[in-house]
mmCIF file with all atom_site columns, C-alpha atoms in Angstrom:
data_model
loop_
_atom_site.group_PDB
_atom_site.id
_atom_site.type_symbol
_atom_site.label_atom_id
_atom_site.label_alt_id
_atom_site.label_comp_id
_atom_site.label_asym_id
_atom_site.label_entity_id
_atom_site.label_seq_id
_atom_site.pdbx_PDB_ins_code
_atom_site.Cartn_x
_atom_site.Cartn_y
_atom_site.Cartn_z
_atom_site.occupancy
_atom_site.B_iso_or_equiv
_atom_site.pdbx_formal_charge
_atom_site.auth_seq_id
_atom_site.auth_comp_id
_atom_site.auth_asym_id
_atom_site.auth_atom_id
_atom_site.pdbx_PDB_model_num
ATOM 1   C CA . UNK A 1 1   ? 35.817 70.962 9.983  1.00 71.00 ? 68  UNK A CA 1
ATOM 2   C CA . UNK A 1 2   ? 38.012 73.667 10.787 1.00 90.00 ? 69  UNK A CA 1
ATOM 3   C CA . UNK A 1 3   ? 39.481 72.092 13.576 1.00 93.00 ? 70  UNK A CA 1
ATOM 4   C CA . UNK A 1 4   ? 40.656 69.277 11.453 1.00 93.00 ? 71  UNK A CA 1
ATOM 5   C CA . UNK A 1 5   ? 42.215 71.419 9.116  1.00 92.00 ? 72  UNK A CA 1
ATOM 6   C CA . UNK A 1 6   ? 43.938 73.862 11.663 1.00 93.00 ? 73  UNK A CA 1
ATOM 7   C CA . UNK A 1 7   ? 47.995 74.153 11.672 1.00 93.00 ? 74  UNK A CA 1
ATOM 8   C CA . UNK A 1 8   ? 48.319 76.664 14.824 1.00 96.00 ? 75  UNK A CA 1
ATOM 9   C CA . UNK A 1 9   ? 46.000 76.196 17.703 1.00 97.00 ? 76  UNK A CA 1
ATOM 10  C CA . UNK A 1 10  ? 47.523 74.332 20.604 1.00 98.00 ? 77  UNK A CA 1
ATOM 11  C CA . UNK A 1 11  ? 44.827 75.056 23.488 1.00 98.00 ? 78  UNK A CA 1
ATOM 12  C CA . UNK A 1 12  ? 41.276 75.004 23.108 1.00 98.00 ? 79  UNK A CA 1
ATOM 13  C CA . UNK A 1 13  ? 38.425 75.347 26.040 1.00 98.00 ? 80  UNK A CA 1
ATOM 14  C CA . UNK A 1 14  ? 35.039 74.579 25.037 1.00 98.00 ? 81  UNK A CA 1
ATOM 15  C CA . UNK A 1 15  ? 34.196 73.882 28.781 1.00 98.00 ? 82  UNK A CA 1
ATOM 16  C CA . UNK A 1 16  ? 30.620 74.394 30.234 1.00 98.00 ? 83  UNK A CA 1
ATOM 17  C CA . UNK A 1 17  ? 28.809 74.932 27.136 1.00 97.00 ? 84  UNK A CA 1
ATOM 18  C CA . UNK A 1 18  ? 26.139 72.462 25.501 1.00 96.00 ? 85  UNK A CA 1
ATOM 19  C CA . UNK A 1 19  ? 27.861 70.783 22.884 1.00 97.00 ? 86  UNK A CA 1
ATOM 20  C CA . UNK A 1 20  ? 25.989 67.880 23.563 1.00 97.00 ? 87  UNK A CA 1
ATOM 21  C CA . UNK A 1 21  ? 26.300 64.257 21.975 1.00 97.00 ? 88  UNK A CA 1
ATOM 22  C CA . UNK A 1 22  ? 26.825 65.770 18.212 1.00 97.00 ? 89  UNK A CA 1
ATOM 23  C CA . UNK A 1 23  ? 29.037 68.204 19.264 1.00 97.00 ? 90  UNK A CA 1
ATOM 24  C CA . UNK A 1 24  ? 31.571 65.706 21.092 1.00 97.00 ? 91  UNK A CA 1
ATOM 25  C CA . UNK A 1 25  ? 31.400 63.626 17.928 1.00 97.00 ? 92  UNK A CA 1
ATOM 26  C CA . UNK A 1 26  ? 32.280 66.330 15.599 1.00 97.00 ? 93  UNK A CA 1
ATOM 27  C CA . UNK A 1 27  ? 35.210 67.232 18.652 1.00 97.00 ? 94  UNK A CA 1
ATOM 28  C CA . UNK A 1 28  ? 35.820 63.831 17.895 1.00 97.00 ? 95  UNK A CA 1
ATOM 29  C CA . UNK A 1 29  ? 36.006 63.435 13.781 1.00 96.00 ? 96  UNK A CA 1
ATOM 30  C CA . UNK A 1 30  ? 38.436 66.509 14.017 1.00 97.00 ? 97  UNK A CA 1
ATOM 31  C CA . UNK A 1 31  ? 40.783 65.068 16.451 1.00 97.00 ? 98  UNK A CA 1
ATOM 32  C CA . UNK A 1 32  ? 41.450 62.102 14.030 1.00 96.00 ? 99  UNK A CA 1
ATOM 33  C CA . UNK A 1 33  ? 43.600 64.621 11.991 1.00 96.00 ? 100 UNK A CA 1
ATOM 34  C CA . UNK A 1 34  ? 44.245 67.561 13.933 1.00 96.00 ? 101 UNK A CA 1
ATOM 35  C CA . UNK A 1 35  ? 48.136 67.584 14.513 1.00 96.00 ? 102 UNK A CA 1
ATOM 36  C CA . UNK A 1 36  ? 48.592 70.939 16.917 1.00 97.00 ? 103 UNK A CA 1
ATOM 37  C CA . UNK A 1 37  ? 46.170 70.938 19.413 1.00 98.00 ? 104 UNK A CA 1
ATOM 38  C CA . UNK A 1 38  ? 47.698 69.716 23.304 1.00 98.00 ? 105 UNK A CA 1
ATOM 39  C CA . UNK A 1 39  ? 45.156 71.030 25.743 1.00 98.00 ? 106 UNK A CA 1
ATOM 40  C CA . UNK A 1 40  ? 41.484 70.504 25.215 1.00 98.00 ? 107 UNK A CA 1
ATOM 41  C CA . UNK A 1 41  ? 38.931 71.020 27.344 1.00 98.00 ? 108 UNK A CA 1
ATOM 42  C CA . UNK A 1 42  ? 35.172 69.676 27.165 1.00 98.00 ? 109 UNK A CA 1
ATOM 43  C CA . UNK A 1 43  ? 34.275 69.540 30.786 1.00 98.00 ? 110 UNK A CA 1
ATOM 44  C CA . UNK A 1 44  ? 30.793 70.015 31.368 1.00 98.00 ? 111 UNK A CA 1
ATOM 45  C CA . UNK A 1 45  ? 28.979 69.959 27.724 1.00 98.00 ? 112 UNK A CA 1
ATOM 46  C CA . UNK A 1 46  ? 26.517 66.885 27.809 1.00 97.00 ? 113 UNK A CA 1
ATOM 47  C CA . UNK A 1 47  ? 28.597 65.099 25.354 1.00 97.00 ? 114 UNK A CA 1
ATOM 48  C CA . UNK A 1 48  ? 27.087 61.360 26.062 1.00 97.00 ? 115 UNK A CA 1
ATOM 49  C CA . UNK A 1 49  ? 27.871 59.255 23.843 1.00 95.00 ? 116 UNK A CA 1
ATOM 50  C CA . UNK A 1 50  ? 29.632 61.884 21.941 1.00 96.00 ? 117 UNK A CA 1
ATOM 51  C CA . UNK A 1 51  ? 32.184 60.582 24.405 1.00 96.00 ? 118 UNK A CA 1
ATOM 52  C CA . UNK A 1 52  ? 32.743 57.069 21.728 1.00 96.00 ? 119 UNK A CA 1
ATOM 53  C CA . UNK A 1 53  ? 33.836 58.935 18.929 1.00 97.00 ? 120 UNK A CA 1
ATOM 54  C CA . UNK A 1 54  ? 36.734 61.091 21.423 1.00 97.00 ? 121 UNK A CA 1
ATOM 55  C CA . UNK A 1 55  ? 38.116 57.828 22.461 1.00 96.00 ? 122 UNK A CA 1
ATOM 56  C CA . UNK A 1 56  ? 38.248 56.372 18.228 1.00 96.00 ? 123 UNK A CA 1
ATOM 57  C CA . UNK A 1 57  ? 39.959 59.737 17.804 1.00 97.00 ? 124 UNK A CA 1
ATOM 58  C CA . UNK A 1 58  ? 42.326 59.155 20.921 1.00 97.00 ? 125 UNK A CA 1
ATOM 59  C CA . UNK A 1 59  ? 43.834 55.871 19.129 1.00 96.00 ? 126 UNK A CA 1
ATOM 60  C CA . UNK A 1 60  ? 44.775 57.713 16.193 1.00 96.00 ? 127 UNK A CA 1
ATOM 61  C CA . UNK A 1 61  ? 45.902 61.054 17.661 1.00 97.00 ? 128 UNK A CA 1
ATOM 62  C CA . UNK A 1 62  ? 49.387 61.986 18.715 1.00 97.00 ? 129 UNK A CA 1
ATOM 63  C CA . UNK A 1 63  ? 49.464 65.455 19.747 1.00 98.00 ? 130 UNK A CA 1
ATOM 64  C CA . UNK A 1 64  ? 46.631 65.911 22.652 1.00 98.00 ? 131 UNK A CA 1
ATOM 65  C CA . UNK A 1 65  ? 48.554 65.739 25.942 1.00 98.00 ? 132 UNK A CA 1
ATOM 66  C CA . UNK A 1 66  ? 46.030 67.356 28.366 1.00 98.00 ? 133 UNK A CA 1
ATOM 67  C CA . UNK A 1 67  ? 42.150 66.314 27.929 1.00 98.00 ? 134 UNK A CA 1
ATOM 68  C CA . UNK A 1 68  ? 39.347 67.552 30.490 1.00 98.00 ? 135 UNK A CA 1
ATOM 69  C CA . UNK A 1 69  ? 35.911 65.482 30.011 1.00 98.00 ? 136 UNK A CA 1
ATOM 70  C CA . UNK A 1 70  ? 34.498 65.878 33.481 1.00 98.00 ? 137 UNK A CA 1
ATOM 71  C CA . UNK A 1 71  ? 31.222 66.250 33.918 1.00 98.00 ? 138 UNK A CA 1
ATOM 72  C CA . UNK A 1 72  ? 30.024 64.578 30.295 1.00 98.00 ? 139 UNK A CA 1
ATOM 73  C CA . UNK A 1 73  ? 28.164 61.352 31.566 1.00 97.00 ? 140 UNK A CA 1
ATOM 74  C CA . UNK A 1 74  ? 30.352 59.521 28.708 1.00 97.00 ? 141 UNK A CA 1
ATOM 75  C CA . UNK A 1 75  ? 28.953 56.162 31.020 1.00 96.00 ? 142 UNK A CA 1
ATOM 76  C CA . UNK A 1 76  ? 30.749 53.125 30.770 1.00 95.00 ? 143 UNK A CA 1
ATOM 77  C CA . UNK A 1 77  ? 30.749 52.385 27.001 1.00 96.00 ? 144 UNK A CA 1
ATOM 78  C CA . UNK A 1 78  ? 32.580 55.987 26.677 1.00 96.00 ? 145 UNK A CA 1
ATOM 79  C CA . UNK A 1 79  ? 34.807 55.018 29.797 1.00 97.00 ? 146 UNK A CA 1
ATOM 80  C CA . UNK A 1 80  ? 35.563 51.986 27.406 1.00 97.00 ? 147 UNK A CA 1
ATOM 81  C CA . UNK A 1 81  ? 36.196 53.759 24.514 1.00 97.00 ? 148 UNK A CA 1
ATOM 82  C CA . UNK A 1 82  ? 39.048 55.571 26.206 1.00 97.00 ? 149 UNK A CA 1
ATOM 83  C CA . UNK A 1 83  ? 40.151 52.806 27.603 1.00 98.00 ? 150 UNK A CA 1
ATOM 84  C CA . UNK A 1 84  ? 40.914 51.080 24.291 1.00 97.00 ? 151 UNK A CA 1
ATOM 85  C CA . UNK A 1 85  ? 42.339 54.280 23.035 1.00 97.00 ? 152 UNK A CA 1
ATOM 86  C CA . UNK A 1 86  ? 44.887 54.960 25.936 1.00 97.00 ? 153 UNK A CA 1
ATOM 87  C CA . UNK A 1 87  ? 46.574 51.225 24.951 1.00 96.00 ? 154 UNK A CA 1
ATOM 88  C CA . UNK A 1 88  ? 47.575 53.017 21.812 1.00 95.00 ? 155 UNK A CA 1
ATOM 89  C CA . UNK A 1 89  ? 48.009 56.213 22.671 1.00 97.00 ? 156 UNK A CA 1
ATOM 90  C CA . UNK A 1 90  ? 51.529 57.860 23.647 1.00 97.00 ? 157 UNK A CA 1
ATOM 91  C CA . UNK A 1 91  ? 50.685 61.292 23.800 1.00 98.00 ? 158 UNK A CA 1
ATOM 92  C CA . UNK A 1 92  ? 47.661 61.813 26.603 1.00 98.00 ? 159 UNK A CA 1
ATOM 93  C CA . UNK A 1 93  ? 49.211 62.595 29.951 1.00 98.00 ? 160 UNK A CA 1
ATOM 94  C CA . UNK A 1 94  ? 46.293 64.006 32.031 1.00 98.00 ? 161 UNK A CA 1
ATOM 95  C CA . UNK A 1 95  ? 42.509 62.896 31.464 1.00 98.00 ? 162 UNK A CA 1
ATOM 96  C CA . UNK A 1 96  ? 40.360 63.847 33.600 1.00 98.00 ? 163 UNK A CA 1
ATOM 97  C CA . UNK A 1 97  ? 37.102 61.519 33.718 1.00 98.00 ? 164 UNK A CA 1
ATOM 98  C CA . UNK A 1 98  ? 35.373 63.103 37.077 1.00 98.00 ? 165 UNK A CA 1
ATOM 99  C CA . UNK A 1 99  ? 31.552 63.302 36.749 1.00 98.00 ? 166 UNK A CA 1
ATOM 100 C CA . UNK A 1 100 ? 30.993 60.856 33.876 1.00 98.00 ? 167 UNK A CA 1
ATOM 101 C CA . UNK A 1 101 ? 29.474 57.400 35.595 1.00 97.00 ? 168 UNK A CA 1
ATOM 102 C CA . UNK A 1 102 ? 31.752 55.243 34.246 1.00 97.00 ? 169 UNK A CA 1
ATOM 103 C CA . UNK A 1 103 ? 31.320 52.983 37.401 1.00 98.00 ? 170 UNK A CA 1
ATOM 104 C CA . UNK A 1 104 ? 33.289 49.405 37.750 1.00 98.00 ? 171 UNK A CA 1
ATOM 105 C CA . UNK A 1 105 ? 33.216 48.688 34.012 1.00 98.00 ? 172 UNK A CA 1
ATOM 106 C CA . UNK A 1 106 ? 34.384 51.765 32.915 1.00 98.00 ? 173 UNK A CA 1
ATOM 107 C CA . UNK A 1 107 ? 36.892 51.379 35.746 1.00 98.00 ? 174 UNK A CA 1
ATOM 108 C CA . UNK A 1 108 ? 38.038 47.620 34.828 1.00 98.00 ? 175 UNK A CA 1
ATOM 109 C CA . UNK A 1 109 ? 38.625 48.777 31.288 1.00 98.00 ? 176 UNK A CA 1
ATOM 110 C CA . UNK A 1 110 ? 40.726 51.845 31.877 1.00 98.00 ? 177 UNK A CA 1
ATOM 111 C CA . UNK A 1 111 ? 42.939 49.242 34.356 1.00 98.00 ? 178 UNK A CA 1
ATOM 112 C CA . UNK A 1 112 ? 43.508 46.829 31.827 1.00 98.00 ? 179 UNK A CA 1
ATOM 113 C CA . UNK A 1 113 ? 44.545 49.458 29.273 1.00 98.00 ? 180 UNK A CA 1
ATOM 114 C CA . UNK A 1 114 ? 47.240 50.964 32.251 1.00 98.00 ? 181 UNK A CA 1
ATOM 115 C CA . UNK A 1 115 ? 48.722 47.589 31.851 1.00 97.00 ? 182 UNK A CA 1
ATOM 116 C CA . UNK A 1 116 ? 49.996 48.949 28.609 1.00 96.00 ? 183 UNK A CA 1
ATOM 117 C CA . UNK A 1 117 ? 49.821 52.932 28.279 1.00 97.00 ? 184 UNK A CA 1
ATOM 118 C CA . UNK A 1 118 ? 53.272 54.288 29.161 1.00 96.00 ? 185 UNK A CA 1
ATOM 119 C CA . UNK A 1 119 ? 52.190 58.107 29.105 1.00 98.00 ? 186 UNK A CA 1
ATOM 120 C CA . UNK A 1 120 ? 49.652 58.671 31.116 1.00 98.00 ? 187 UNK A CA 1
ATOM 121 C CA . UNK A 1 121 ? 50.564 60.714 34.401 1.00 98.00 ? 188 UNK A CA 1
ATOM 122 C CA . UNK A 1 122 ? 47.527 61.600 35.930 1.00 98.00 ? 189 UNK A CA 1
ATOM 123 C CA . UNK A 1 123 ? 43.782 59.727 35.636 1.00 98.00 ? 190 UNK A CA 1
ATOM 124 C CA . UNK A 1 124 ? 41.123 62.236 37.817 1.00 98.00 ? 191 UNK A CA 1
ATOM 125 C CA . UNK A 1 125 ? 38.105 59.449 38.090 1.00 98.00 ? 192 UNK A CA 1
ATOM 126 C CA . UNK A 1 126 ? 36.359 60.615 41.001 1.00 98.00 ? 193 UNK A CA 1
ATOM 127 C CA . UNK A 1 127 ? 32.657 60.972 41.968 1.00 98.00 ? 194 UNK A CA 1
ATOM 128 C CA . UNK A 1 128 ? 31.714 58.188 38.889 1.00 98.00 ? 195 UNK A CA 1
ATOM 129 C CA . UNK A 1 129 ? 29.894 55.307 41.022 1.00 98.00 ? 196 UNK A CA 1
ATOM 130 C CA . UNK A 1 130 ? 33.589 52.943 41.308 1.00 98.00 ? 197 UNK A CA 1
ATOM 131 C CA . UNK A 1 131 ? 32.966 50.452 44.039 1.00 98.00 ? 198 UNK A CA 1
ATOM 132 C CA . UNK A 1 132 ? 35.723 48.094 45.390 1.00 98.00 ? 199 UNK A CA 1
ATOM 133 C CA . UNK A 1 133 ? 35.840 45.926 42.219 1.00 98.00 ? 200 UNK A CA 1
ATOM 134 C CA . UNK A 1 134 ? 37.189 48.672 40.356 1.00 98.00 ? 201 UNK A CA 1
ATOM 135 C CA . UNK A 1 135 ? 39.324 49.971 42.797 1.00 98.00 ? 202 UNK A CA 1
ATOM 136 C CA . UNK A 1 136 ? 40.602 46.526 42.993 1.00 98.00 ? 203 UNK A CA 1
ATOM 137 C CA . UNK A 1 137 ? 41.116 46.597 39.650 1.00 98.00 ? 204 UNK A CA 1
ATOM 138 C CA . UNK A 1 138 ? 42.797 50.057 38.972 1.00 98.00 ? 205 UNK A CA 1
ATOM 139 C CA . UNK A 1 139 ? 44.946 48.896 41.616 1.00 97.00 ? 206 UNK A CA 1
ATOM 140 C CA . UNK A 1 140 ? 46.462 45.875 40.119 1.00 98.00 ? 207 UNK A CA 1
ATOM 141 C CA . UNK A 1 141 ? 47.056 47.514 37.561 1.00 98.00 ? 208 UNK A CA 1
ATOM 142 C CA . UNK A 1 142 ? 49.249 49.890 39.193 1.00 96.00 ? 209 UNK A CA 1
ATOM 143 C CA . UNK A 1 143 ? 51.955 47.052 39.595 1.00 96.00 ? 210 UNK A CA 1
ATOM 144 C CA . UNK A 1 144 ? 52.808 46.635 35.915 1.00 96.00 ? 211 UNK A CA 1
ATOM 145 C CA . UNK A 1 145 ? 52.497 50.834 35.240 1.00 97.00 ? 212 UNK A CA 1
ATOM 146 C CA . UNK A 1 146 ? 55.316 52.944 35.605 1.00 95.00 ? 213 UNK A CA 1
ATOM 147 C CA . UNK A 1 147 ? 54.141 55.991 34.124 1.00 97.00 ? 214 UNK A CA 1
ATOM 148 C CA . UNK A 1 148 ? 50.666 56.836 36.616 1.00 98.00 ? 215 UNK A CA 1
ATOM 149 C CA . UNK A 1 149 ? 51.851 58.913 39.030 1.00 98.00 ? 216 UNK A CA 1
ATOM 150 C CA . UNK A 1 150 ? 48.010 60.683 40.277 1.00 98.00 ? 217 UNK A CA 1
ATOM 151 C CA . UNK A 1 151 ? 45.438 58.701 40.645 1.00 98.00 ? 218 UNK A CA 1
ATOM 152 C CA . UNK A 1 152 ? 42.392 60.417 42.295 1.00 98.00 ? 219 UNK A CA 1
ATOM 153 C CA . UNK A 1 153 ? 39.505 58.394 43.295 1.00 98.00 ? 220 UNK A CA 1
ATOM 154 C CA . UNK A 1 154 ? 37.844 60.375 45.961 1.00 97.00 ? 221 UNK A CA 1
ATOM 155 C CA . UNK A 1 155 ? 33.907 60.020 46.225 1.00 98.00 ? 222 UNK A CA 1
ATOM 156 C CA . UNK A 1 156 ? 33.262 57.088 44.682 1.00 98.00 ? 223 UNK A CA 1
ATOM 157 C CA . UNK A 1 157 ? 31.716 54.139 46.516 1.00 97.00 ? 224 UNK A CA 1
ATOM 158 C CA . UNK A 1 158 ? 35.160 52.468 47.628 1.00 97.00 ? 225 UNK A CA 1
ATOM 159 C CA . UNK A 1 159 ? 34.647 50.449 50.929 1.00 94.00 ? 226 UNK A CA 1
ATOM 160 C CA . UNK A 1 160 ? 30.417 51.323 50.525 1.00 73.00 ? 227 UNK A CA 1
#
């Protein structure tokens, strides 16, 4: 609750603690109407499917520019939930989805929504099971986005 209400923090690291599933949800419920924070970082907290309710927040929030969820095993559902967010959303510029087993699904989703998203810079999506079909289809996706400029992929299952 208070991080819904807040009017001043900009940068907030919650990284490597055990938030878990409720905790990534209530991350989530806050970011629907927090209007200061730019940074966040969640890596390594167990958030699961906490991971959903970050990505309904993502569609409605404009300030977060910089948001770390490595290491959350979010899956493919959360993987999709971003997705769907980052067509909307004009503010995220760096995500960073390493560690989360989002695999090709999770993959195909986040391709179809860089078809669209005109802000994001850099997508970190390695070591999370993407074989060649999602490579393939990250990569097509590449032709219609201007705005991707990192893409790292490394240790995945490309060419397996």
């Amino acid at each position: 609750a208070a991080l819904a209400k807040n009017a001043i923090l900009t940068t907030l690291n919650l990284g490597h603690n055990s938030i878990g599933d409720w905790g990534g949800r209530a991350i989530g419920t806050a970011l629907e109407t927090n209007a200061t924070l730019t940074t966040l970082d969640l890596g390594s907290n167990g958030i699961g499917e906490g991971g959903l309710a970050i990505g309904v927040a993502l569609e409605k929030n404009s300030t977060v520019n910089t948001l770390d969820l490595s290491c959350n095993n979010i899956g493919d559902e959360g993987g999709r939930a971003i997705a769907v967010a980052l067509e909307k959303n004009t503010a995220l510029t760096i995500l960073l989805l390493c560690y989360n087993t989002i695999g090709d699904k999770g993959a195909t989703a986040l391709a179809a929504a860089l078809e669209k998203n005109t802000a994001l810079t850099s997508l970190f999506l390695d070591h999370n099971g993407i074989s060649d079909e999602g490579a393939s289809a990250l990569g097509a996706a590449l032709e219609s986005n201007s705005a991707l400029v990192y893409l790292y992929l490394n240790s995945n299952k490309i060419g397996d």
